[in-house]
Amino acid sequence: MSKEPVAVVGVGQTKHVAARHDVSIAGLVREAAQRALEDAELTWADIDAVVIGKAPDFFEGVMMPELYLADALGAVGKPMLRVHTAGSVGGSTALVASNLVAARVHRTVLTLAFEKQSESNAMWGLSLPVPFTQPLLAGAGGFFAPHVRAYMRRTGAPDTVGSLVAYKDRRNALKNPYAHLHEHDITLEKVQASPMLWDPIRYSETCPSSDGACAMVLTDRAGAARSPRPAAWVHGGAMRSEPTLFAGKDFVSPQAGKDCAADVYRQAGIADPRREIDAVEMYVPFSWYEPMWLENLGFAAEGEGWKLTEAGVTELDGDLPVNPSGGVLSTNPIGASGMIRFAEAALQVRGLAGEHQVAGARKALGHAYGGGSQFFAMWLVGAEPPAR
Amino acid sequence: MAPTGPGRDVAIVAFAQSDHRRRTDELSEVELLMPVLHQVLDATGLKTSDIGFTCSGSSDYLAGRAFSFTMALDGVGAWPPISESHVEMDGAWALYEAWVKILTGEADTALVYGYGKSSPGEVRDVLTRQLDPYYVAPLWPDSVSLAALQAQALIDAGDTDETALASIAGRSRAAATANSHAQVRGSRAQGEYVVRPLRTGDCPPIGDGAAAVILAAGDRARDLCARPAWIRGMDHRIEAHSLGVRDLTDSPSTRLAAERAGFFERPVDTAELHAPFTSQEVVLRKALRLGEDVSVNPSGGALAANPVMAAGLLRLGEAAARIHRGDSDRALAHATSGPCLQQNLVAVLEGES
């Protein structure tokens, strides 16, 4: 059976900041949703269903917040679905929304992801003790640092690569008005001189805690035809999961990430991702994950990812720009971060990314991961409708 | 406007559930779930690696920690990696997500599960965290009190009275005598008021439990099950959160979901309603215009076992199991979420004659 082609016709984000004291959670999500509707030139009445995602409810202290947010998102009388797949949730949420259109269950769907980290403390939310279970080692940095070490040891990457990624992403963020961190005086030396937090991860190589929301309007072929601005077409999308801890798990390059990318490329007819993809929005919460994911996603051979970074290939003007928006390293409303990757990929192929637009981007990958590098969600969007 | 609609037949082909109990201190969530997953897979002969898509429903607030579903996934045995997702909702909505996934053609089979342990905390207190975090949740109005407001509104409207509510409780628990998994079975006194007008008997038991189903498309379903429970339609709708802006004696979201699911096109013989409180059955019966000829909650319903986050999926599973057994030809299954039936899902299941 044939699927309905899915188009992104509206994207909205909030200006991400450390604390939005001026709005409630409802106010925050509505702002992003309203902007997505404005981009699509649609009204709340045009939306058939709402799919919402965020990371753990503990982060804001609201259990199943979709119930409370039904009014703010114009969902009363409509279907509303709440996705939660850890850090990959923003991506998974967009894929669930996309499937509603692809399956022809609904024509036009609003999808949104958010985190208002200032309402609570994510570090605390992730550190609740569980009897007989390994604790998450004081937040995400402590969990991921040993895997970065393993990557360095395995590939022989020089210890300067991480700072190059951070310096690039923070400079890219200066071109993105919605990015949280706008460090106008950033230099490579400042990144390298920043305090060591979880060796080898320095302060400037970690993501901030942000308040923010991201929304998209997804629609079918007929909806795209009515769209006032160019659409981004979904050419492939997939989720993959593997267990948290088990003998044989490769924390440096998880099999689930490889399988997920392979599924997306198969759907999109991509044989050589390095040549055929023009821009990548990759989930890089700690700088070293750029070279690691370059390998995991098939852009570089095993052990070679850091060489692309070092050679400037992933710079905004390189031939495979990674995180032109500034990425998670510059903006991290956890539950929304994955959807921002997906939405920024869509903006690139729509030609609407503003100052951080990659010239001539026709195909872009949005990538998200979560948990202990065990949940993956990705989509590939193109400027043209899919051939099949 | 809804488009032309799904073009693929999908059925529930297997269902399994735990014994629902007041406490399971000796079991982790994974240990609670594992036997249920094995049972449902064994019923079809499928292995985890044969399943096209897996989706679960649960709540971190019951577990008291973030990312609680990740441990349950370890129980599924997600290796080699699987196509998988999770909704922080009752497992009924996980089933909805899986159904949509199969409709896209990206999967032919799906494993769906839902689970919850209410025993480690005070579920009445925990559920207050679902309320508006700025204006309502700080007052800690608990789930029984909110249901009591709804019950009183129904009595004031002349839709029911305490005697009628007691008969719903009695009928449900009598029906549960035939359900070996149920937590509360057989005759039971209505008891004292918990929150007036609701007595102990009008309220669900608090308990721990899990449920799982397998979905399959077309001929795959026929291969896996002698009499598949075909999903003829499924829809869900949400209402406003604030109790002050909706009529608690009605459930327009249930009615709309039922209409979209094709429920009103032909009569059903069975209805599995997710009504944790006796008064909520009154609301749902009215919204769905259910007659006395329909067998309502032959499993005993949520008044006999109400494992939070699995109780909705149980309704879908119980309705499907009746079709599998040939006890039903067309059944309605309903799941709810939120205070006073805020969000409702309706599925229409049919067996081929």
XYZ file of C-alpha atoms in Angstrom:
741
model
C 0.000 0.000 0.000
C 1.180 3.535 -0.696
C 1.730 6.114 1.987
C 0.608 9.703 1.719
C 3.612 12.014 1.187
C 4.161 14.229 4.231
C 5.167 17.876 4.026
C 6.406 20.314 6.658
C 4.688 23.616 5.908
C 5.090 25.444 9.203
C 7.907 25.766 11.726
C 7.838 27.802 14.938
C 10.255 28.172 17.806
C 10.508 30.305 20.870
C 13.614 32.353 21.544
C 15.372 29.868 23.800
C 16.677 31.289 27.071
C 17.746 30.026 30.493
C 14.479 31.030 32.141
C 11.211 32.295 30.666
C 9.812 33.868 33.800
C 7.301 35.818 31.728
C 5.239 32.834 30.560
C 3.679 29.689 32.010
C 4.294 26.297 30.406
C 1.050 26.833 28.493
C 2.199 30.271 27.342
C 5.517 28.888 26.181
C 4.070 26.102 24.034
C 1.409 28.326 22.564
C 4.039 30.809 21.397
C 5.850 28.156 19.341
C 2.600 26.674 18.012
C 1.299 30.092 17.001
C 4.499 30.794 15.056
C 4.263 27.448 13.255
C 0.667 28.253 12.265
C 1.709 31.717 11.062
C 4.474 30.207 8.948
C 1.927 27.829 7.385
C -0.674 30.623 7.193
C -3.176 28.321 8.881
C -5.439 28.763 11.893
C -6.115 26.523 14.881
C -9.272 25.320 13.098
C -7.153 23.839 10.286
C -5.430 21.436 12.679
C -6.899 17.903 12.895
C -4.742 16.487 15.703
C -1.947 17.448 18.088
C 1.070 15.292 18.944
C 3.152 16.578 21.827
C 6.444 15.397 23.263
C 8.734 16.251 26.106
C 11.349 14.572 28.269
C 10.496 13.301 31.785
C 7.521 14.865 33.558
C 9.764 15.303 36.573
C 11.554 18.164 34.816
C 8.596 20.494 35.369
C 6.730 18.553 38.035
C 3.609 18.086 35.904
C 2.349 14.556 35.328
C 1.075 13.926 31.785
C 1.069 17.648 30.917
C -0.866 17.092 27.690
C -3.992 17.038 29.854
C -3.323 20.535 31.171
C -2.066 21.815 27.796
C -5.122 20.734 25.769
C -6.634 24.225 25.855
C -3.377 26.099 25.172
C -2.752 24.046 22.037
C -6.259 24.322 20.649
C -6.711 20.583 21.065
C -10.130 20.576 22.720
C -12.367 18.287 20.651
C -9.343 16.875 18.819
C -7.057 13.892 19.290
C -3.988 14.646 21.379
C -1.154 12.166 21.785
C 1.820 12.460 24.136
C 5.128 10.829 23.238
C 8.017 10.262 25.656
C 11.136 8.482 24.418
C 13.845 10.187 26.547
C 16.190 12.640 24.770
C 15.138 11.440 21.333
C 11.550 12.430 22.098
C 11.439 15.564 19.936
C 12.316 13.453 16.913
C 10.011 10.577 17.842
C 7.150 13.015 18.348
C 7.588 14.458 14.861
C 7.668 10.929 13.418
C 4.448 9.908 15.203
C 2.782 13.050 13.845
C 4.175 12.328 10.398
C 2.754 8.791 10.506
C -0.742 10.153 11.182
C -0.548 12.001 7.865
C 1.269 9.188 6.022
C -1.410 6.687 7.122
C -4.130 9.130 5.985
C -5.662 9.127 9.449
C -5.409 12.939 9.532
C -4.593 15.584 6.944
C -2.956 18.346 8.951
C -1.255 17.742 12.273
C 0.381 20.110 14.737
C 3.357 18.638 16.515
C 5.190 20.301 19.345
C 7.894 19.553 21.874
C 9.011 21.613 24.829
C 10.987 21.825 28.024
C 10.802 24.566 30.614
C 13.869 23.598 32.544
C 13.716 26.658 34.779
C 10.605 25.249 36.485
C 12.772 22.567 38.045
C 16.227 21.060 37.891
C 17.022 18.448 35.263
C 20.077 17.182 37.116
C 17.890 16.480 40.151
C 15.135 15.007 37.993
C 17.615 12.499 36.554
C 19.192 11.594 39.872
C 16.273 10.136 41.836
C 17.598 7.030 43.539
C 16.177 3.660 42.586
C 16.888 0.639 44.784
C 19.163 -1.983 43.228
C 19.649 0.045 40.064
C 22.769 1.811 38.917
C 22.275 5.576 39.363
C 22.736 7.761 36.284
C 26.090 9.013 37.612
C 25.223 12.626 38.436
C 23.563 13.837 35.274
C 24.227 13.125 31.633
C 27.831 14.402 31.426
C 29.068 11.847 33.911
C 27.369 9.091 31.959
C 28.727 10.085 28.545
C 32.302 11.173 29.389
C 33.725 7.640 29.619
C 32.281 6.846 26.196
C 33.998 9.907 24.740
C 37.249 8.666 26.301
C 36.674 5.294 24.691
C 36.167 6.993 21.335
C 39.426 8.936 21.671
C 41.350 5.837 22.652
C 39.815 3.783 19.854
C 40.407 6.302 17.055
C 43.494 8.143 18.225
C 41.667 11.441 17.792
C 43.706 14.375 19.159
C 42.123 15.988 22.226
C 41.607 19.279 20.354
C 38.673 17.985 18.270
C 36.001 18.557 20.902
C 36.826 22.227 21.260
C 36.674 22.724 17.481
C 33.084 21.458 17.481
C 32.078 23.710 20.359
C 33.730 26.750 18.790
C 31.971 26.072 15.458
C 28.528 25.480 16.958
C 28.674 28.556 19.183
C 29.681 30.690 16.198
C 26.850 29.217 14.126
C 24.440 30.065 16.957
C 25.286 33.751 16.515
C 23.505 33.535 13.151
C 20.384 31.935 14.648
C 18.072 34.430 16.391
C 16.299 31.619 18.339
C 19.499 30.085 19.776
C 19.968 30.284 23.522
C 23.701 31.013 23.751
C 24.881 34.051 21.835
C 28.514 34.295 22.860
C 29.699 37.213 20.770
C 33.211 37.107 22.194
C 33.728 33.362 21.665
C 37.245 32.223 20.660
C 38.789 28.782 20.339
C 41.168 29.691 23.166
C 38.239 30.513 25.459
C 36.654 27.113 24.793
C 39.963 25.382 25.501
C 40.519 27.389 28.673
C 37.086 26.639 30.115
C 36.961 24.436 33.228
C 37.091 20.668 32.868
C 33.750 19.230 34.054
C 33.839 15.528 33.227
C 37.238 14.808 31.715
C 37.559 15.159 28.698
C 34.433 17.328 28.490
C 34.964 21.011 29.260
C 32.357 23.508 30.387
C 32.161 25.147 26.935
C 31.735 21.762 25.309
C 28.457 21.047 27.096
C 24.904 22.064 26.299
C 23.101 24.750 28.305
C 19.787 24.285 30.179
C 17.115 26.061 28.192
C 13.459 26.955 28.314
C 11.900 26.577 24.923
C 9.455 24.963 22.539
C 9.441 23.968 18.892
C 6.410 23.251 16.715
C 5.746 22.069 13.192
C 2.701 21.813 10.977
C 2.708 18.619 8.925
C 0.300 18.071 6.086
C -0.512 15.932 3.062
C -0.016 16.580 -0.638
C -3.143 18.715 -0.924
C -2.131 20.734 2.133
C 1.322 21.321 0.697
C -0.186 22.550 -2.565
C -1.993 25.281 -0.620
C 1.091 26.223 1.385
C 2.223 29.808 0.809
C 5.892 28.970 1.352
C 8.055 26.072 0.167
C 7.446 22.733 1.908
C 10.021 20.306 3.240
C 9.102 16.758 2.210
C 9.726 13.768 4.441
C 11.728 11.227 2.423
C 12.371 8.832 5.281
C 11.937 8.517 9.025
C 12.732 5.824 11.577
C 13.138 5.044 15.266
C 15.366 2.387 16.795
C 15.922 1.311 20.395
C 18.281 -1.050 22.156
C 18.655 -1.939 25.862
C 20.428 0.426 28.256
C 23.078 -1.888 29.610
C 24.126 -5.255 28.289
C 27.290 -7.127 27.492
C 28.380 -6.264 23.978
C 26.730 -2.864 23.771
C 28.928 -0.438 21.863
C 28.481 2.877 23.647
C 30.759 4.641 21.149
C 28.736 3.651 18.101
C 25.469 1.948 19.089
C 23.955 -0.525 16.647
C 20.527 1.107 17.046
C 21.918 4.368 15.626
C 23.466 2.590 12.656
C 20.284 0.626 11.950
C 18.113 3.717 12.252
C 20.250 5.679 9.770
C 20.330 2.732 7.381
C 16.522 2.486 7.457
C 16.139 6.211 6.751
C 18.629 6.091 3.865
C 16.877 3.049 2.409
C 13.507 4.825 2.488
C 15.028 7.977 0.994
C 17.061 6.161 -1.631
C 20.350 7.517 -0.280
C 23.350 5.410 -1.298
C 26.162 7.767 -0.261
C 25.107 10.010 2.621
C 28.353 11.975 2.597
C 27.722 13.145 -0.985
C 23.928 13.173 -1.187
C 23.049 14.986 2.031
C 23.627 18.745 2.096
C 23.144 19.608 5.767
C 22.876 17.710 9.044
C 21.196 18.732 12.261
C 22.733 16.262 14.660
C 22.020 15.785 18.374
C 25.371 16.827 19.895
C 24.913 17.672 23.598
C 28.642 17.217 24.280
C 31.039 18.370 21.560
C 32.716 15.021 20.979
C 29.466 13.488 19.831
C 29.876 15.211 16.459
C 32.782 13.028 15.304
C 31.216 10.015 17.023
C 27.873 10.425 15.242
C 29.546 11.233 11.906
C 30.760 7.649 11.994
C 27.577 6.171 13.454
C 25.458 7.853 10.759
C 27.661 6.678 7.906
C 29.192 10.042 6.955
C 32.677 8.768 7.748
C 34.324 5.388 8.052
C 34.918 4.050 11.539
C 37.721 5.982 13.221
C 37.601 8.758 10.621
C 34.860 11.070 11.917
C 37.213 13.395 13.778
C 39.164 13.995 10.568
C 36.106 15.562 8.926
C 35.653 17.851 11.892
C 39.339 18.774 11.976
C 39.387 19.493 8.227
C 36.497 21.936 8.553
C 34.086 19.781 6.524
C 31.349 20.306 9.125
C 31.691 24.113 9.235
C 28.773 26.201 7.976
C 30.713 26.773 4.723
C 32.170 23.236 4.630
C 30.857 20.625 2.258
C 28.863 18.795 4.960
C 27.656 21.478 7.375
C 26.701 19.989 10.752
C 24.477 21.993 13.066
C 24.269 25.252 11.148
C 21.709 26.353 13.773
C 24.261 26.086 16.589
C 22.828 22.733 17.650
C 22.152 21.335 21.095
C 25.477 22.790 22.273
C 23.909 26.240 21.923
C 20.274 25.463 22.791
C 18.964 22.610 24.914
C 15.340 22.565 26.025
C 15.768 18.786 26.439
C 12.384 17.523 25.296
C 12.360 19.963 22.353
C 15.990 19.511 21.274
C 15.260 16.577 18.973
C 12.364 18.362 17.298
C 14.528 21.452 16.801
C 16.961 19.239 14.870
C 14.112 17.957 12.698
C 12.653 21.450 12.240
C 16.010 23.048 11.422
C 16.612 20.353 8.796
C 13.222 21.290 7.320
C 14.083 25.006 7.354
C 17.295 24.274 5.443
C 15.582 22.505 2.555
C 12.809 25.094 2.526
C 15.506 27.754 2.129
C 14.132 29.565 5.176
C 17.011 29.210 7.628
C 18.003 32.866 7.408
C 21.578 33.755 8.195
C 22.489 30.151 8.961
C 21.102 28.892 5.658
C 23.314 26.372 3.876
C 23.447 27.558 0.279
C 21.526 25.246 -2.042
C 20.536 22.689 0.606
C 18.207 20.159 -1.047
C 18.415 17.230 1.378
C 18.949 17.459 5.122
C 19.076 14.983 7.975
C 17.521 15.596 11.399
C 18.883 13.329 14.141
C 18.037 12.756 17.795
C 19.130 10.301 20.440
C 18.338 9.673 24.072
C 18.674 7.542 27.178
C 22.075 5.890 27.523
C 22.635 6.249 23.736
C 19.897 3.687 23.240
C 16.981 5.540 21.593
C 17.348 6.999 18.100
C 14.984 8.977 15.891
C 15.855 10.458 12.501
C 14.282 11.884 9.422
C 15.520 12.948 6.057
C 13.738 15.868 4.411
C 14.046 17.142 0.869
C 13.095 20.206 -1.148
C 11.275 18.016 -3.669
C 8.446 15.539 -2.982
C 9.637 11.939 -2.674
C 9.739 10.062 -5.963
C 8.038 6.969 -4.534
C -11.764 17.007 7.868
C -10.732 13.389 7.979
C -9.286 12.102 4.722
C -10.485 8.955 2.978
C -9.200 6.866 5.854
C -7.043 3.878 6.555
C -6.749 1.355 3.800
C -5.534 -1.633 5.748
C -7.186 -4.181 8.032
C -5.518 -4.488 11.414
C -6.526 -6.818 14.252
C -5.703 -7.606 17.840
C -4.490 -11.192 17.619
C -3.315 -11.883 21.177
C -3.813 -10.515 24.679
C -2.229 -11.261 28.022
C -2.406 -9.686 31.447
C -0.957 -10.089 34.903
C -2.950 -10.988 37.979
C -3.800 -7.560 39.355
C -2.869 -7.211 43.008
C -2.927 -4.600 45.735
C 0.833 -4.717 46.105
C 3.721 -6.452 44.361
C 6.578 -5.371 46.608
C 8.598 -8.398 45.582
C 8.524 -7.484 41.883
C 10.164 -4.671 39.942
C 8.212 -3.196 37.039
C 10.285 -5.338 34.689
C 9.506 -8.481 36.664
C 5.823 -7.577 36.690
C 5.852 -7.166 32.940
C 8.099 -10.001 31.761
C 5.648 -12.918 32.199
C 2.944 -10.937 30.384
C 5.248 -10.255 27.429
C 6.209 -13.912 27.260
C 2.570 -15.008 27.380
C 1.432 -12.737 24.593
C 4.364 -13.706 22.387
C 3.857 -17.408 23.119
C 0.213 -17.113 22.102
C 1.298 -16.234 18.570
C 4.626 -18.040 18.418
C 6.329 -14.745 17.581
C 9.685 -13.681 19.003
C 10.739 -10.116 19.813
C 12.819 -10.056 16.641
C 9.750 -10.957 14.537
C 7.796 -7.907 15.704
C 7.660 -4.929 13.331
C 6.979 -2.215 15.883
C 6.830 -2.039 19.671
C 5.055 0.641 21.688
C 4.403 1.016 25.415
C 2.485 3.213 27.820
C 3.477 3.979 31.394
C 4.098 6.857 33.778
C 7.296 8.012 35.437
C 5.215 9.473 38.267
C 4.072 6.040 39.394
C 7.617 4.719 39.293
C 8.896 7.795 41.111
C 11.742 8.302 38.690
C 12.543 9.660 35.253
C 12.874 7.367 32.214
C 11.270 4.421 34.019
C 10.211 2.884 30.713
C 13.841 2.277 29.728
C 14.112 -0.592 32.213
C 10.904 -2.157 30.908
C 12.425 -2.075 27.448
C 15.323 -4.121 28.745
C 12.680 -6.709 29.656
C 11.409 -6.767 26.063
C 14.882 -7.784 24.975
C 15.495 -5.096 22.361
C 18.438 -6.786 20.717
C 19.097 -6.680 17.825
C 17.716 -3.109 17.988
C 13.975 -2.745 17.460
C 11.648 -0.112 16.034
C 10.104 1.190 19.239
C 8.268 4.096 20.842
C 6.625 5.034 24.124
C 3.690 7.216 25.118
C 3.482 8.663 28.609
C -0.181 7.662 28.574
C -2.289 4.580 29.170
C -1.230 1.640 27.006
C -4.437 2.141 24.992
C -2.782 5.131 23.337
C 0.339 3.069 22.707
C -1.968 0.689 20.850
C -3.292 3.663 18.868
C 0.245 4.711 17.883
C 1.051 1.125 16.856
C -2.174 0.888 14.828
C -1.202 4.050 12.915
C 2.277 2.654 12.317
C 0.791 -0.505 10.780
C -1.579 1.605 8.673
C 1.424 3.351 7.086
C 2.591 -0.051 5.880
C 5.922 0.287 7.702
C 5.102 -2.657 9.973
C 2.866 -5.732 9.715
C 2.917 -6.651 13.409
C 3.185 -4.722 16.658
C 3.725 -5.526 20.318
C 1.949 -3.125 22.679
C 2.182 -3.102 26.444
C 1.170 -0.976 29.393
C 1.988 -1.310 33.056
C 1.809 0.515 36.325
C 2.587 -0.027 39.959
C 0.398 2.155 42.144
C 1.438 0.484 45.393
C 4.739 2.296 46.090
C 2.979 5.664 46.525
C -0.412 7.184 47.253
C -2.075 7.117 43.855
C -4.712 9.668 44.912
C -1.928 12.135 45.724
C 0.154 11.220 42.682
C -2.716 11.938 40.284
C -3.072 15.488 41.643
C 0.140 16.229 39.760
C -1.874 15.927 36.523
C -3.683 19.143 37.334
C -2.922 22.732 36.309
C 0.476 23.234 37.988
C -0.016 26.891 38.863
C -3.592 27.218 40.080
C -4.989 23.775 40.930
C -2.251 21.237 41.699
C -0.924 23.270 44.660
C -4.304 22.637 46.371
C -3.856 18.823 46.011
C -7.446 17.977 45.033
C -7.306 14.194 44.772
C -8.778 11.942 42.104
C -11.577 10.549 44.294
C -12.706 14.044 45.286
C -12.837 15.132 41.661
C -14.799 11.997 40.731
C -17.152 12.760 43.625
C -17.826 16.205 42.163
C -18.768 14.481 38.932
C -20.956 11.941 40.726
C -22.771 14.678 42.643
C -23.336 16.616 39.399
C -24.949 13.489 37.924
C -27.184 12.988 40.959
C -28.177 16.663 40.908
C -29.027 16.351 37.217
C -31.268 13.349 37.957
C -29.095 11.024 35.888
C -28.445 8.578 38.709
C -28.698 8.022 42.437
C -26.702 6.173 45.051
C -28.762 3.004 44.673
C -28.135 2.904 40.939
C -24.420 3.467 41.517
C -24.380 0.597 44.004
C -25.960 -1.684 41.425
C -23.197 -0.840 38.920
C -20.607 -1.759 41.543
C -22.427 -5.001 42.345
C -22.831 -6.005 38.703
C -19.160 -5.304 37.896
C -17.775 -7.272 40.803
C -20.148 -10.151 40.239
C -18.973 -10.296 36.617
C -15.360 -10.319 37.841
C -15.897 -13.669 39.565
C -15.325 -15.201 36.118
C -12.069 -13.247 35.688
C -9.192 -14.929 37.482
C -6.944 -11.891 36.942
C -9.273 -9.411 38.670
C -8.273 -7.907 41.987
C -11.732 -7.491 43.526
C -14.250 -10.261 42.801
C -17.663 -11.246 44.045
C -20.065 -9.450 46.316
C -18.691 -6.683 48.418
C -20.378 -4.148 50.683
C -20.711 -0.642 49.297
C -18.949 0.496 52.461
C -18.555 3.917 53.987
C -18.323 7.178 52.094
C -14.831 7.870 50.793
C -15.838 11.266 49.497
C -19.577 11.836 49.507
C -21.514 10.652 47.443
C -18.927 7.990 46.534
C -18.577 4.983 48.823
C -15.756 2.439 48.841
C -17.717 0.286 46.417
C -17.995 3.139 43.914
C -14.218 3.474 43.703
C -11.677 1.312 41.914
C -9.247 -0.884 43.776
C -5.680 0.394 43.911
C -3.295 -2.112 42.405
C -0.347 -3.120 40.297
C -0.618 -4.745 36.906
C 0.392 -5.073 33.297
C -1.209 -5.904 29.969
C 0.065 -6.632 26.475
C -1.444 -7.209 23.050
C -0.184 -8.089 19.619
C -1.532 -6.404 16.509
C -1.214 -7.755 13.000
C -2.361 -6.707 9.538
C -4.416 -8.635 6.988
C -3.473 -12.234 6.318
C -0.746 -12.056 8.920
C -3.486 -11.655 11.507
C -5.360 -14.671 10.125
C -2.175 -16.730 10.362
C -1.603 -15.777 13.983
C -5.139 -16.044 15.336
C -8.103 -18.289 14.544
C -10.553 -15.408 15.000
C -8.798 -12.021 14.922
C -10.467 -9.014 16.544
C -10.444 -6.576 13.633
C -10.117 -2.910 14.507
C -12.913 -1.394 12.413
C -12.236 2.100 13.710
C -10.374 3.894 16.459
C -10.300 7.514 17.526
C -9.578 9.559 20.611
C -10.494 13.086 21.668
C -9.560 15.415 24.502
C -11.578 18.025 26.367
C -10.723 21.142 28.309
C -8.735 20.565 31.473
C -10.480 22.952 33.798
C -13.459 21.197 35.404
C -15.306 24.497 35.584
C -15.628 24.868 31.835
C -17.167 21.509 30.961
C -20.382 19.671 31.716
C -19.268 16.826 33.964
C -22.491 14.896 33.326
C -21.653 14.402 29.657
C -18.687 13.186 27.630
C -18.741 14.805 24.199
C -15.196 13.584 23.526
C -16.301 9.962 23.961
C -19.277 10.521 21.685
C -17.122 12.157 18.991
C -14.446 9.470 19.204
C -17.164 6.799 18.940
C -18.684 8.505 15.936
C -15.287 8.716 14.198
C -14.617 5.077 15.032
C -17.868 4.089 13.314
C -19.474 2.888 16.526
C -22.942 4.276 15.820
C -23.211 2.542 12.446
C -24.247 -0.835 13.876
C -25.058 -2.183 17.341
C -22.448 -3.893 19.488
C -22.984 -6.836 21.824
C -20.176 -5.951 24.238
C -18.729 -2.766 25.690
C -15.580 -2.667 27.778
C -15.668 0.767 29.379
C -12.764 2.257 31.284
C -14.825 3.748 34.103
C -12.835 3.636 37.347
C -15.816 5.081 39.258
C -19.383 3.788 39.082
C -20.597 7.299 38.260
C -18.361 7.421 35.195
C -20.140 4.406 33.724
C -23.340 6.474 33.869
C -21.660 9.273 31.892
C -20.242 6.902 29.304
C -23.481 4.954 28.845
C -25.259 8.223 28.169
C -22.594 9.514 25.771
C -22.597 6.232 23.850
C -26.391 5.704 24.102
C -25.711 2.154 25.297
C -28.818 0.070 25.803
C -29.478 -2.641 28.371
C -28.983 -5.273 25.662
C -25.224 -4.585 25.587
C -23.013 -6.566 27.926
C -21.050 -3.849 29.747
C -17.733 -4.809 31.344
C -18.178 -8.570 31.439
C -14.576 -8.671 32.712
C -15.560 -6.659 35.778
C -14.008 -3.517 34.339
C -11.891 -0.999 36.188
C -13.996 -1.487 39.340
C -12.519 -4.964 39.604
C -8.948 -4.111 38.603
C -7.526 -0.679 37.842
C -3.769 -0.806 37.289
C -3.160 2.818 36.315
C -1.632 3.108 32.786
C -2.718 -0.422 31.855
C -6.449 -0.282 32.663
C -7.360 1.236 29.282
C -5.304 -1.279 27.348
C -7.013 -3.999 29.414
C -10.364 -2.854 28.030
C -9.101 -3.304 24.450
C -7.584 -6.648 25.359
C -10.675 -7.942 27.147
C -12.956 -6.904 24.288
C -10.627 -8.570 21.782
C -10.385 -11.732 23.879
C -14.189 -12.069 23.827
C -14.089 -11.887 20.046
C -11.229 -14.422 19.939
C -13.337 -16.800 22.045
C -16.430 -16.249 19.933
C -18.330 -14.633 22.825
C -18.691 -11.399 20.883
C -19.079 -10.400 17.228
C -18.829 -6.640 17.570
C -17.477 -4.910 20.642
C -16.647 -1.443 21.800
C -13.534 -0.779 23.843
C -12.976 2.507 25.638
C -10.069 4.027 27.529
C -9.882 7.246 29.508
C -7.218 9.583 30.819
C -7.204 12.617 33.052
C -9.591 13.846 35.745
C -13.310 13.185 35.248
C -12.996 11.519 31.832
C -11.056 14.379 30.236
C -9.600 12.326 27.388
C -11.268 9.331 25.778
C -10.408 6.685 23.217
C -12.907 4.426 21.470
C -12.186 1.390 19.325
C -14.680 -0.809 17.523
C -13.630 -4.445 17.217
C -15.255 -7.133 15.097
C -14.832 -10.823 14.485
C -15.467 -12.334 11.064
C -18.467 -14.633 11.133
